[in-house]
PDB file of C-alpha atoms in Angstrom:
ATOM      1  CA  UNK A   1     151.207 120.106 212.505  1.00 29.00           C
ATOM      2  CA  UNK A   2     153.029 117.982 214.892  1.00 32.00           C
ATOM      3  CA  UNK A   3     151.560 118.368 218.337  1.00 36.00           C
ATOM      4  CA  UNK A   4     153.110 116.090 221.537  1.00 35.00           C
ATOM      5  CA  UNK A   5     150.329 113.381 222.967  1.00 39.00           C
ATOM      6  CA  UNK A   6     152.352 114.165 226.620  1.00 39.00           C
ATOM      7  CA  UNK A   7     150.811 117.508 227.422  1.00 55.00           C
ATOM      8  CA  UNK A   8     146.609 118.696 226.975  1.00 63.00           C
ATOM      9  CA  UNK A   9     146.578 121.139 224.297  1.00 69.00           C
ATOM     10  CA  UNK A  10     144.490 123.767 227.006  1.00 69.00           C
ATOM     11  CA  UNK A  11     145.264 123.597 230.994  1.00 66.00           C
ATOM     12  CA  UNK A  12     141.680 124.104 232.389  1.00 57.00           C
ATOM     13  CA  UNK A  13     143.184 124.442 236.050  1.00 54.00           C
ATOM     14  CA  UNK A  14     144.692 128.056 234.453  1.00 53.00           C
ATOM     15  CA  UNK A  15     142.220 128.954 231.580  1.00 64.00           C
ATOM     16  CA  UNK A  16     139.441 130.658 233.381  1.00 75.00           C
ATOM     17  CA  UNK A  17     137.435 128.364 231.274  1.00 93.00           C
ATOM     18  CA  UNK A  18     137.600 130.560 228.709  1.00 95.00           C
ATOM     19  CA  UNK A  19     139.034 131.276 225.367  1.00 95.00           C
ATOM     20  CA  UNK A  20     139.868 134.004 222.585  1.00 95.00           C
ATOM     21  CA  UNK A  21     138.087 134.123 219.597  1.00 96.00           C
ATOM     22  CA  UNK A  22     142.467 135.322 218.714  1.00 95.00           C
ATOM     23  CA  UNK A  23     143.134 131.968 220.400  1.00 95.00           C
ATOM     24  CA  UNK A  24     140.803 129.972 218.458  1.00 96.00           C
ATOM     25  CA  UNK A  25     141.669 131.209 215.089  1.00 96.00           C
ATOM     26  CA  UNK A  26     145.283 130.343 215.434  1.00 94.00           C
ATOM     27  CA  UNK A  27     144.171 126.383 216.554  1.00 94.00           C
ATOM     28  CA  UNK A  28     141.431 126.375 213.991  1.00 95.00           C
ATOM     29  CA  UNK A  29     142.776 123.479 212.064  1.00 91.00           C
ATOM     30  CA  UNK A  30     144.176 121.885 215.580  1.00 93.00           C
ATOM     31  CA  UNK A  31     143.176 117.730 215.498  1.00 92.00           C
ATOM     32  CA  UNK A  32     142.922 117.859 219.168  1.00 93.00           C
ATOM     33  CA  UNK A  33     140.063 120.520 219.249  1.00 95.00           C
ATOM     34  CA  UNK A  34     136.107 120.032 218.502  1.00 97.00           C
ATOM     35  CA  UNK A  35     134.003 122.890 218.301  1.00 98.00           C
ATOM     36  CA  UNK A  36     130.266 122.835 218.951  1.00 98.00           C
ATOM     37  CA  UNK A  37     127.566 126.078 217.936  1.00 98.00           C
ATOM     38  CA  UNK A  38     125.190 125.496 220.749  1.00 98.00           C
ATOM     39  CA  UNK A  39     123.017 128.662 219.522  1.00 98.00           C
ATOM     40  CA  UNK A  40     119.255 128.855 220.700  1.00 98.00           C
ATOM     41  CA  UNK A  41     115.974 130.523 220.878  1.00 97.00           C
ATOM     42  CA  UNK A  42     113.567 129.419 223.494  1.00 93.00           C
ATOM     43  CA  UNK A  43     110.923 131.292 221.194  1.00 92.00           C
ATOM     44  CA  UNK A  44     111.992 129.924 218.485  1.00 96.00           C
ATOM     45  CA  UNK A  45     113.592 126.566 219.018  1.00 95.00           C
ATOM     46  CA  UNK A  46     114.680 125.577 215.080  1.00 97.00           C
ATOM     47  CA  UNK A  47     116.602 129.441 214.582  1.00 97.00           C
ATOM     48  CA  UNK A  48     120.014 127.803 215.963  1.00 97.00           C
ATOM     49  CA  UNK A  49     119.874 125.070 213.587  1.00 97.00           C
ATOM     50  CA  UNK A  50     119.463 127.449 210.779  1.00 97.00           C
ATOM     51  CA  UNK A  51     121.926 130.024 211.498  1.00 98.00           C
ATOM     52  CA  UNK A  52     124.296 127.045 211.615  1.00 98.00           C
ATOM     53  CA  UNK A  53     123.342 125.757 208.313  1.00 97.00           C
ATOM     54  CA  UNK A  54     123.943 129.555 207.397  1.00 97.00           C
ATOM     55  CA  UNK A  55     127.087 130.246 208.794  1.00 98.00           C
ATOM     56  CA  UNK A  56     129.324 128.736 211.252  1.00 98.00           C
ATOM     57  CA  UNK A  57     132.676 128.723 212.831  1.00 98.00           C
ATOM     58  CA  UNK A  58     134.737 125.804 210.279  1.00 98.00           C
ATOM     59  CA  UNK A  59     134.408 122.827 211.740  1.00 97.00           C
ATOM     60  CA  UNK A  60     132.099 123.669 214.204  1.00 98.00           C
ATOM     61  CA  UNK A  61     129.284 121.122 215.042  1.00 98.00           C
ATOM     62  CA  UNK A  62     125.678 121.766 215.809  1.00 98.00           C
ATOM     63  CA  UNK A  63     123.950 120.169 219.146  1.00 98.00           C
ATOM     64  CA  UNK A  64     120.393 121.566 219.931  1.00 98.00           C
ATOM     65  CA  UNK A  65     119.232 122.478 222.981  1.00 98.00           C
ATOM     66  CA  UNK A  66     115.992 120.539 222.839  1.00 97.00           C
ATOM     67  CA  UNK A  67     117.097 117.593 220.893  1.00 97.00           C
ATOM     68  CA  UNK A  68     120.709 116.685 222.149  1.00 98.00           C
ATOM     69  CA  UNK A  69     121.333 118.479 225.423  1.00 98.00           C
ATOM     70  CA  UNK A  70     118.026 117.692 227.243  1.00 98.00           C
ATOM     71  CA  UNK A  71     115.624 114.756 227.574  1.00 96.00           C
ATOM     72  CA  UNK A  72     111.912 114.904 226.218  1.00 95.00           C
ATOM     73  CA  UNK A  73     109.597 116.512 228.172  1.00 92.00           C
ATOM     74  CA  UNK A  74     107.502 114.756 231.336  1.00 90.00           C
ATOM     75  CA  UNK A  75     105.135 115.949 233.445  1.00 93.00           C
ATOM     76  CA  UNK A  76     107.178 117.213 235.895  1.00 94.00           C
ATOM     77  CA  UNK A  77     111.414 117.375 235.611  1.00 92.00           C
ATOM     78  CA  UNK A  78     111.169 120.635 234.068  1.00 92.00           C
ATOM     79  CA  UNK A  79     111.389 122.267 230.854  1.00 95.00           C
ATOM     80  CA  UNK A  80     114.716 120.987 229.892  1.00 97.00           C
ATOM     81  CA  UNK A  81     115.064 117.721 232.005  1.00 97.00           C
ATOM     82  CA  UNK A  82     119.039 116.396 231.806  1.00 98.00           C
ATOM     83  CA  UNK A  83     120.104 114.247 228.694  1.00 98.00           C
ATOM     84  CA  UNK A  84     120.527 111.049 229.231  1.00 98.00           C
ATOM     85  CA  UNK A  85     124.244 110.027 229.590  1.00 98.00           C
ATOM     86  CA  UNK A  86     124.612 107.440 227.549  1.00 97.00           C
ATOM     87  CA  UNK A  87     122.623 108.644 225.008  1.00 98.00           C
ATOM     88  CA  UNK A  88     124.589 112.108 225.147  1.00 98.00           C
ATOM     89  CA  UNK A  89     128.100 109.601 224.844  1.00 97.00           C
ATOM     90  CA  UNK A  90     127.285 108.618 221.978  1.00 97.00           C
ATOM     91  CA  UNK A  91     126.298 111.855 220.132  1.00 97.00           C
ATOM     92  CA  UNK A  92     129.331 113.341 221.444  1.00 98.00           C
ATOM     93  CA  UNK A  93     131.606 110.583 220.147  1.00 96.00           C
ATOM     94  CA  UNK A  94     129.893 110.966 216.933  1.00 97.00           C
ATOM     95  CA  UNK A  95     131.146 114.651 216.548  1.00 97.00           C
ATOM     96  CA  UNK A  96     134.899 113.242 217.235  1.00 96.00           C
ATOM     97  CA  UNK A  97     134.902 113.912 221.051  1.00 97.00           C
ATOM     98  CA  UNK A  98     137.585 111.551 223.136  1.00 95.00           C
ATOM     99  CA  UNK A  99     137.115 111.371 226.749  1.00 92.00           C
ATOM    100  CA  UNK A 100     140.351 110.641 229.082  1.00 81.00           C
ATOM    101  CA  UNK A 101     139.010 107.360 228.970  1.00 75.00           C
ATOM    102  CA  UNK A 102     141.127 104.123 228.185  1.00 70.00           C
ATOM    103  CA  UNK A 103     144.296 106.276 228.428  1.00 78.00           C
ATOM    104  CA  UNK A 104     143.972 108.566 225.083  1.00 82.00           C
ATOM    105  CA  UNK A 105     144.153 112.184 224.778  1.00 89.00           C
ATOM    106  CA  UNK A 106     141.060 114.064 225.701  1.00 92.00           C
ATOM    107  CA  UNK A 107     139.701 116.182 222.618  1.00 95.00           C
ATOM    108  CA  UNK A 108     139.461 119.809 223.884  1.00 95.00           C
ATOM    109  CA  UNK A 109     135.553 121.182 223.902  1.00 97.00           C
ATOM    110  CA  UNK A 110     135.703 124.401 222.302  1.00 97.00           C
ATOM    111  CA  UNK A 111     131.549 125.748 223.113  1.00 98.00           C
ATOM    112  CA  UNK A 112     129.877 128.942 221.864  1.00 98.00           C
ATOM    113  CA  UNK A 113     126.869 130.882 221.077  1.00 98.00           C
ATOM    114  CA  UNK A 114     125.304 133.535 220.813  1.00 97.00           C
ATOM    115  CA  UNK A 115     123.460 134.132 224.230  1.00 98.00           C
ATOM    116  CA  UNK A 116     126.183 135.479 226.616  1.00 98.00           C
ATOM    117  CA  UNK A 117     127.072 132.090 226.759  1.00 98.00           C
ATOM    118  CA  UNK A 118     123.463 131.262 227.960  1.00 98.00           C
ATOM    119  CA  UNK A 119     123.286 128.403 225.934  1.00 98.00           C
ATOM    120  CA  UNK A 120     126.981 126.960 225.245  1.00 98.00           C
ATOM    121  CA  UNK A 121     127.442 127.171 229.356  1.00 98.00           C
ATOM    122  CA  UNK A 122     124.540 124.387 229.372  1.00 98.00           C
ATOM    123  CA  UNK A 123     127.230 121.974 226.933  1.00 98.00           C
ATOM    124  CA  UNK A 124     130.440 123.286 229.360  1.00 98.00           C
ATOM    125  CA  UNK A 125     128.460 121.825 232.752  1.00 98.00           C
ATOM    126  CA  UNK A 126     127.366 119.027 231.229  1.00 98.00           C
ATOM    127  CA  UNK A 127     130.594 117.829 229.853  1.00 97.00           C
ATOM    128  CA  UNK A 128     132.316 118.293 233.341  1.00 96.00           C
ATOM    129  CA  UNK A 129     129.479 116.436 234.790  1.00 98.00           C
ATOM    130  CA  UNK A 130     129.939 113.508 232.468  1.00 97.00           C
ATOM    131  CA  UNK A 131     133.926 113.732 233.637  1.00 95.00           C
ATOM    132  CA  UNK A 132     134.990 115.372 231.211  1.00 95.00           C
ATOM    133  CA  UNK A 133     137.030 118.782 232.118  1.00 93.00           C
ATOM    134  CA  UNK A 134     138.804 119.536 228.692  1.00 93.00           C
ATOM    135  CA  UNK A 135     136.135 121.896 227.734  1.00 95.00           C
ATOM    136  CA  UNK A 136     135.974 125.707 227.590  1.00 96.00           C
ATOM    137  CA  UNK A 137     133.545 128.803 225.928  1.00 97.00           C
ATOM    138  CA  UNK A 138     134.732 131.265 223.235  1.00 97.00           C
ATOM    139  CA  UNK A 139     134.181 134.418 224.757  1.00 97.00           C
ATOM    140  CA  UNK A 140     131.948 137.079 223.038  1.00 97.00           C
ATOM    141  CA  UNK A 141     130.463 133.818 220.821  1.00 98.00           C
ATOM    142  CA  UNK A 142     130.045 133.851 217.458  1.00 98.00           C
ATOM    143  CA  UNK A 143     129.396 137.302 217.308  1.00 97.00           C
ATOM    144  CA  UNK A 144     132.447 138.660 218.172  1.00 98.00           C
ATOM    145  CA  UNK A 145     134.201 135.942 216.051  1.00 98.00           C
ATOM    146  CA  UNK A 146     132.492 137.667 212.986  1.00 98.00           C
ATOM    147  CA  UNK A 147     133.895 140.959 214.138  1.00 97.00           C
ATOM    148  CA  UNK A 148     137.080 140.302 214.186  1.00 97.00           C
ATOM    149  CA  UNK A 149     136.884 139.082 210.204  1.00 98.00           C
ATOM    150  CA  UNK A 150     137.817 135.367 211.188  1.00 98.00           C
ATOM    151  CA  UNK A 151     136.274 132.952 208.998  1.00 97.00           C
ATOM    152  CA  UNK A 152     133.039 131.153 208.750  1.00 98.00           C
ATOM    153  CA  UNK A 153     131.598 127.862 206.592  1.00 98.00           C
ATOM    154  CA  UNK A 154     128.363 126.835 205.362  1.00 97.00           C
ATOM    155  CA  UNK A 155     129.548 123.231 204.430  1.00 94.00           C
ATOM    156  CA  UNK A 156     128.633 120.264 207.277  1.00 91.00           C
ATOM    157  CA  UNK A 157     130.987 119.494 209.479  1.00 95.00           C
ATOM    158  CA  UNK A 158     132.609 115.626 209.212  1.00 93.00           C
ATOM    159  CA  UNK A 159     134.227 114.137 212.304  1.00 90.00           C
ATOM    160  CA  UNK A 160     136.662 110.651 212.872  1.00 89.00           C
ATOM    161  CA  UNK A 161     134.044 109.103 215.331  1.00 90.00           C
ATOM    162  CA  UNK A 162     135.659 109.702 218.767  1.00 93.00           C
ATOM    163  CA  UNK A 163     135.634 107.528 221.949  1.00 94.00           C
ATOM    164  CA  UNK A 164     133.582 109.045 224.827  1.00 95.00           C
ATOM    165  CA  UNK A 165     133.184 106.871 228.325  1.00 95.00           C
ATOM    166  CA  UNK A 166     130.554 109.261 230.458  1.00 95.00           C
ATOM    167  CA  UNK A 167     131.802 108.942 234.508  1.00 95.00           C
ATOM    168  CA  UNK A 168     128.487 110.772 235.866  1.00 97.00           C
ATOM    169  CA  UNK A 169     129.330 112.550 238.539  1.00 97.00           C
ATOM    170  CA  UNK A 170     125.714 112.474 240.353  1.00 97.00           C
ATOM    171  CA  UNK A 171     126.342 114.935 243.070  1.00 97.00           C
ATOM    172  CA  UNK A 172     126.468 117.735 241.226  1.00 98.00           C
ATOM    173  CA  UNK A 173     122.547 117.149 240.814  1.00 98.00           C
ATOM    174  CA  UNK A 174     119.766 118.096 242.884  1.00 97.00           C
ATOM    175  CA  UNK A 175     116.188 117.168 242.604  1.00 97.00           C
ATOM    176  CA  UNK A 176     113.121 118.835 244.076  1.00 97.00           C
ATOM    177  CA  UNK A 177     113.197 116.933 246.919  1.00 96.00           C
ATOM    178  CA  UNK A 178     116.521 117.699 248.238  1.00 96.00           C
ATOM    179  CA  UNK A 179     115.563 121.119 247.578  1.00 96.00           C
ATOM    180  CA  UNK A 180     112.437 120.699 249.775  1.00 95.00           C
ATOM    181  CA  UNK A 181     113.921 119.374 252.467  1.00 94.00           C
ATOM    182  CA  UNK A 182     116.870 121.705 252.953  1.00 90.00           C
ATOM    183  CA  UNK A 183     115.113 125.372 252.648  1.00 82.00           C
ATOM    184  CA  UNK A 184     115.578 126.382 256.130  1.00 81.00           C
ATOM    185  CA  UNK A 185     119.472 124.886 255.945  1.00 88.00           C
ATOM    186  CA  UNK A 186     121.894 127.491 257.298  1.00 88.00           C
ATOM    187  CA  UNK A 187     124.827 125.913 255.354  1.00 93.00           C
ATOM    188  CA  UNK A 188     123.136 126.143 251.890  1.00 96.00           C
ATOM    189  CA  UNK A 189     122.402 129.164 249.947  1.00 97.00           C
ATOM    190  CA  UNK A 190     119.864 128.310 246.886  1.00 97.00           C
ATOM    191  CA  UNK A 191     120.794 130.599 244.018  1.00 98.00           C
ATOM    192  CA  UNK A 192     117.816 132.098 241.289  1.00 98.00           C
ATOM    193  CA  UNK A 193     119.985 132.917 238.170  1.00 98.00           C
ATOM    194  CA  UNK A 194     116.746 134.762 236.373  1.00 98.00           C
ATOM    195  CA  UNK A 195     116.471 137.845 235.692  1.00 97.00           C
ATOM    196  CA  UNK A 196     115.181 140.441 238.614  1.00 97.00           C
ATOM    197  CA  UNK A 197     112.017 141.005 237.321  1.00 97.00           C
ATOM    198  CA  UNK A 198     111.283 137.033 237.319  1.00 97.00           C
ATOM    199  CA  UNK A 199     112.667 136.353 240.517  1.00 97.00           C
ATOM    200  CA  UNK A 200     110.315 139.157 242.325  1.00 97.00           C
ATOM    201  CA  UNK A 201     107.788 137.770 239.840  1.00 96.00           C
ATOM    202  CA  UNK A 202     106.911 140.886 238.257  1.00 96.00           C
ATOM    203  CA  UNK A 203     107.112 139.130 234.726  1.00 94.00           C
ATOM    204  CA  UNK A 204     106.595 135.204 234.134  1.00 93.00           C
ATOM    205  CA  UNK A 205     106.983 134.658 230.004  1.00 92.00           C
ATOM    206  CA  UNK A 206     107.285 131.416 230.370  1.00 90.00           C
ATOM    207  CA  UNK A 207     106.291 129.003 233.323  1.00 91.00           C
ATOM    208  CA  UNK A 208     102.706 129.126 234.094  1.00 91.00           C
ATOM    209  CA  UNK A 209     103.596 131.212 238.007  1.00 93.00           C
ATOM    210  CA  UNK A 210     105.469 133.487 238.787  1.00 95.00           C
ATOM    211  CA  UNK A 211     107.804 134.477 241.581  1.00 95.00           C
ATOM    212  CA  UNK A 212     110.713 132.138 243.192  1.00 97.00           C
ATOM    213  CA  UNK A 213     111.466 129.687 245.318  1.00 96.00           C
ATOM    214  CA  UNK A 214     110.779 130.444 249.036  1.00 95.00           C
ATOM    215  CA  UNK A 215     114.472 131.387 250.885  1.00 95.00           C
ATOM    216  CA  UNK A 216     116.271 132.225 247.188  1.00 97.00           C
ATOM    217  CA  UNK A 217     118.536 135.502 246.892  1.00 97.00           C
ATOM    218  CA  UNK A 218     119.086 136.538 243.034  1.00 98.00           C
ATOM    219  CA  UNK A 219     122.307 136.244 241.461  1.00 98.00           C
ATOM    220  CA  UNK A 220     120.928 136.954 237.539  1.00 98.00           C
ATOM    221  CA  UNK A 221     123.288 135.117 234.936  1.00 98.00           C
ATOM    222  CA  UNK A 222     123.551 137.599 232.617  1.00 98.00           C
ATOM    223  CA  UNK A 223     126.051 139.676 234.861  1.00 97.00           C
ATOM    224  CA  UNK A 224     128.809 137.333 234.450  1.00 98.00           C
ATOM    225  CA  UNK A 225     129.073 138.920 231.171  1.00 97.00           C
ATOM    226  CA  UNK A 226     128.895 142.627 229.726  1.00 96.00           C
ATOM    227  CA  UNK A 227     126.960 143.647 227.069  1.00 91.00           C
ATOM    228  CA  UNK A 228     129.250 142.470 224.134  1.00 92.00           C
ATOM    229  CA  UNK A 229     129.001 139.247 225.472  1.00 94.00           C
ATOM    230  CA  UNK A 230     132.593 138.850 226.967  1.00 96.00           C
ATOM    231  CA  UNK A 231     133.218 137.337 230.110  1.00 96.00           C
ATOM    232  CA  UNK A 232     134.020 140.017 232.943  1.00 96.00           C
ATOM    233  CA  UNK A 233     137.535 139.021 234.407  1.00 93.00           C
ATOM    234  CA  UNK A 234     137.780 136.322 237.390  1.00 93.00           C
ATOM    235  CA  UNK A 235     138.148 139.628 239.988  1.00 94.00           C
ATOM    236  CA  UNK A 236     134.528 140.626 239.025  1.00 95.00           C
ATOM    237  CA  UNK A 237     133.589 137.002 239.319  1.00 96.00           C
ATOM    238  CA  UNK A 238     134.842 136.568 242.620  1.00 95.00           C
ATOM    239  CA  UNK A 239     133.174 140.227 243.807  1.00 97.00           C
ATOM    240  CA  UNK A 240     129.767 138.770 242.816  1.00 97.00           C
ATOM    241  CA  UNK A 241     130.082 136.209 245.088  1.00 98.00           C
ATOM    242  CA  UNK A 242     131.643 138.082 248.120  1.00 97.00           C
ATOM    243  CA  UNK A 243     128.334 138.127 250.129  1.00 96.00           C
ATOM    244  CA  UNK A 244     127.857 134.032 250.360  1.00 96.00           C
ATOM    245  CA  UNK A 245     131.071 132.858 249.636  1.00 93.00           C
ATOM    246  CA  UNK A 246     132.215 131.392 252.708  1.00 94.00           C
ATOM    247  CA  UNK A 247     128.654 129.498 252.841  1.00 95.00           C
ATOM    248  CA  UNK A 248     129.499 125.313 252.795  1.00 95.00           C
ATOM    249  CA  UNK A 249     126.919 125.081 249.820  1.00 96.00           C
ATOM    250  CA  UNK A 250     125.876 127.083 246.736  1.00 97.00           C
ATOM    251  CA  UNK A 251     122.809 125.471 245.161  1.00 98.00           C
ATOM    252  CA  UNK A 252     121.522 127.099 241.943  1.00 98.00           C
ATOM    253  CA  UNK A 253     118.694 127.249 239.156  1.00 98.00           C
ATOM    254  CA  UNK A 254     116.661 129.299 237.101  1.00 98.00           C
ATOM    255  CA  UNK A 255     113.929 128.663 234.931  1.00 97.00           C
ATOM    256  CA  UNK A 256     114.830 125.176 233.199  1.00 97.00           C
ATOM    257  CA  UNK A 257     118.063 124.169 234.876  1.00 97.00           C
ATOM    258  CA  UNK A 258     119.842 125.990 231.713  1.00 98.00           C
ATOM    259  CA  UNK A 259     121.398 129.462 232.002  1.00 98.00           C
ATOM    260  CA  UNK A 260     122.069 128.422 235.633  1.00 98.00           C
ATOM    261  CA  UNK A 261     124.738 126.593 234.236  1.00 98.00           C
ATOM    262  CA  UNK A 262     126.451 130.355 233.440  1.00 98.00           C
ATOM    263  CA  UNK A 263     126.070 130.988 237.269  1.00 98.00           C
ATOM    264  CA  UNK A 264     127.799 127.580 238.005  1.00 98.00           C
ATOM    265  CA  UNK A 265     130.883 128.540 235.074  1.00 97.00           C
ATOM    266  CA  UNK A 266     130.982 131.585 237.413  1.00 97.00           C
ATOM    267  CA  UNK A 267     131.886 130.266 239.932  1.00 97.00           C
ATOM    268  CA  UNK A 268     133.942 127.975 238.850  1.00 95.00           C
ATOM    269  CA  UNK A 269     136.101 131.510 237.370  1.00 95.00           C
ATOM    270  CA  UNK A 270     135.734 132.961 240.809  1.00 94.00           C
ATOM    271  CA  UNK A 271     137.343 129.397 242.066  1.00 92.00           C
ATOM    272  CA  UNK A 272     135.064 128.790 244.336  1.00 94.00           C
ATOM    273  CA  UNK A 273     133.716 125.327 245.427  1.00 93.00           C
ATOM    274  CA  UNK A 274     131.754 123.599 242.927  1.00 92.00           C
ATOM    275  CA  UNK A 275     127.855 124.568 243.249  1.00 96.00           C
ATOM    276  CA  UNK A 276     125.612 122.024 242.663  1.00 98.00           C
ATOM    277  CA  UNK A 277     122.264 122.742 239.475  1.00 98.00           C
ATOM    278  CA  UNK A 278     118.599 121.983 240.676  1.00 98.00           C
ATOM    279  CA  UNK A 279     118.209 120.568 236.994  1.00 98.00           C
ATOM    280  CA  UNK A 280     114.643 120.933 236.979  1.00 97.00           C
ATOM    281  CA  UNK A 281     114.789 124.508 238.326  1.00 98.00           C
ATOM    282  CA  UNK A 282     111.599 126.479 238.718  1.00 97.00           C
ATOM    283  CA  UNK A 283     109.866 125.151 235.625  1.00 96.00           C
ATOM    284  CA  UNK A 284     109.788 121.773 237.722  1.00 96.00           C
ATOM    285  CA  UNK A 285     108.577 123.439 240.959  1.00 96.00           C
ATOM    286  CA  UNK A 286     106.131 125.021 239.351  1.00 93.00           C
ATOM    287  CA  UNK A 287     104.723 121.512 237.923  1.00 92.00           C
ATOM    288  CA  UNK A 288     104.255 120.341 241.327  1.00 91.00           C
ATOM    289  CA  UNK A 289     102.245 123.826 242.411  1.00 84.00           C
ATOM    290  CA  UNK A 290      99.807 123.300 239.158  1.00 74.00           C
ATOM    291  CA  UNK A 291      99.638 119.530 239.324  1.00 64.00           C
ATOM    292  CA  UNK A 292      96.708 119.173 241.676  1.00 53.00           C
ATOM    293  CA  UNK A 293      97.150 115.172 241.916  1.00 48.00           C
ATOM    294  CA  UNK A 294     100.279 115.325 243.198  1.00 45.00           C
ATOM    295  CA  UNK A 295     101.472 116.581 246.907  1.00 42.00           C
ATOM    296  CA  UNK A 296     103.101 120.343 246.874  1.00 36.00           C
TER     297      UNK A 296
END
């Protein structure tokens, strides 16, 4: 397959930041694609490892949740604090990934799971925060790639080593402190991406309080998709946003600074500005509220 090194293989400015499973299948064996199965289970963190090892998208490669797309665990920083950059370069040239760096081609990011893209969204926002915008989701994941008959592989992936140059782009972040000192901001409208029954903190499974973040309206992630998993069209995206989408700032989290990242590929479908992702979301308020020796 011949293939010019003059145009990208995918124009994100047009995609939606989404793809086919249709679309996929027909650039399966396409040099200037990687694919990455970011499947999950907060319960039980070593299930997305094994359903890769069971059956996978060809040529797909794994990257974990815990191990490759966060840092290890402080005291506070939250439940999934960010990867380190550098550290994240390097696993992602590993897996064949080439940034626009030094001039080459930029390898396309093809991202999926199984989680309403709760999981593979988390890979999507932290490529484009490491500068690197060749990167979109399958829609419906890997489930609806099994429907449709398309293939799958139990043999390990094997990559060329690729050439990946992280350029950070450090204001997409915010920390607990900006948070802080911005509640009462007119301009900025902080964004809980839980579900409703978190956010009024009727339910807490995880972090050790419940309830949100004083001055938060709910926008819960799982309505940027329906039930089969597929992205609703950019129309719907841009309706969920109507109420605050003239406001100068969008700031957004949820529990670990993970499925926010589906709010944040939202709005990027309902072009609108680029939010910016309290990373350590309300796992890393909460620290602060239990954490007696430190100031709340």
């Amino acid at each position: 397959m011949t293939h010019s090194t003059h145009s990208p293989i995918w124009n994100v400015s047009r995609s939606g930041w989404i793809v086919s499973p249709d679309w996929l299948a027909e650039h399966l064996n396409d040099s200037r694609i990687a694919i990455v199965d970011c499947r999950f289970s907060l319960m039980q963190p070593e299930l997305g490892q094994e359903q890769y090892r069971t059956s996978h998208i060809p040529g797909a490669f794994y990257l974990d949740l815990n191990r490759d797309l966060s840092s290890p665990v402080g005291q506070h920083g939250g439940r999934h604090p960010l990867p380190d950059p550098a550290i994240l370069a390097e696993k992602l040239k590993a897996i064949g990934i080439r940034s626009a760096a030094l001039g080459q081609e930029p390898t396309l990011v093809v991202a999926y799971d199984d989680s309403r893209f709760g999981f593979a969204a988390r890979l999507w926002w932290l490529l484009r925060y490491l500068g690197h915008d060749q990167v979109v989701l399958l829609d419906g994941g890997f489930q609806t790639w099994q429907d449709k008959g398309y293939p799958v592989s139990r043999e390990p992936s094997i990559a060329q080593p690729g050439n990946f140059v992280p350029q950070v782009r450090s204001d997409w972040v915010i920390d607990i402190e900006t948070v802080r000192a911005s509640q009462n901001h007119p301009g900025i409208v902080l964004v809980d991406s839980r579900e409703a029954e978190r956010y009024r903190g009727e339910r807490e499974p995880i972090d050790p309080i419940a309830g949100h973040i004083p001055g938060a309206v709910n926008y819960p992630w799982q309505e940027v998709t329906g039930a089969d998993g597929l992205a609703q069209p950019p129309v719907v995206q841009q309706q969920r946003w109507s109420d605050i989408q003239n406001a100068p700032e969008i700031w957004v989290y949820c529990g670990s600074g993970v499925t926010a990242c589906v709010n944040l590929l939202s709005l990027a479908m309902a072009d609108l500005p680029q939010g910016k992702l309290y990373a350590g979301s309300w796992s890393d308020w909460c620290s602060y509220q239990t954490d007696t020796s430190s100031a709340s």
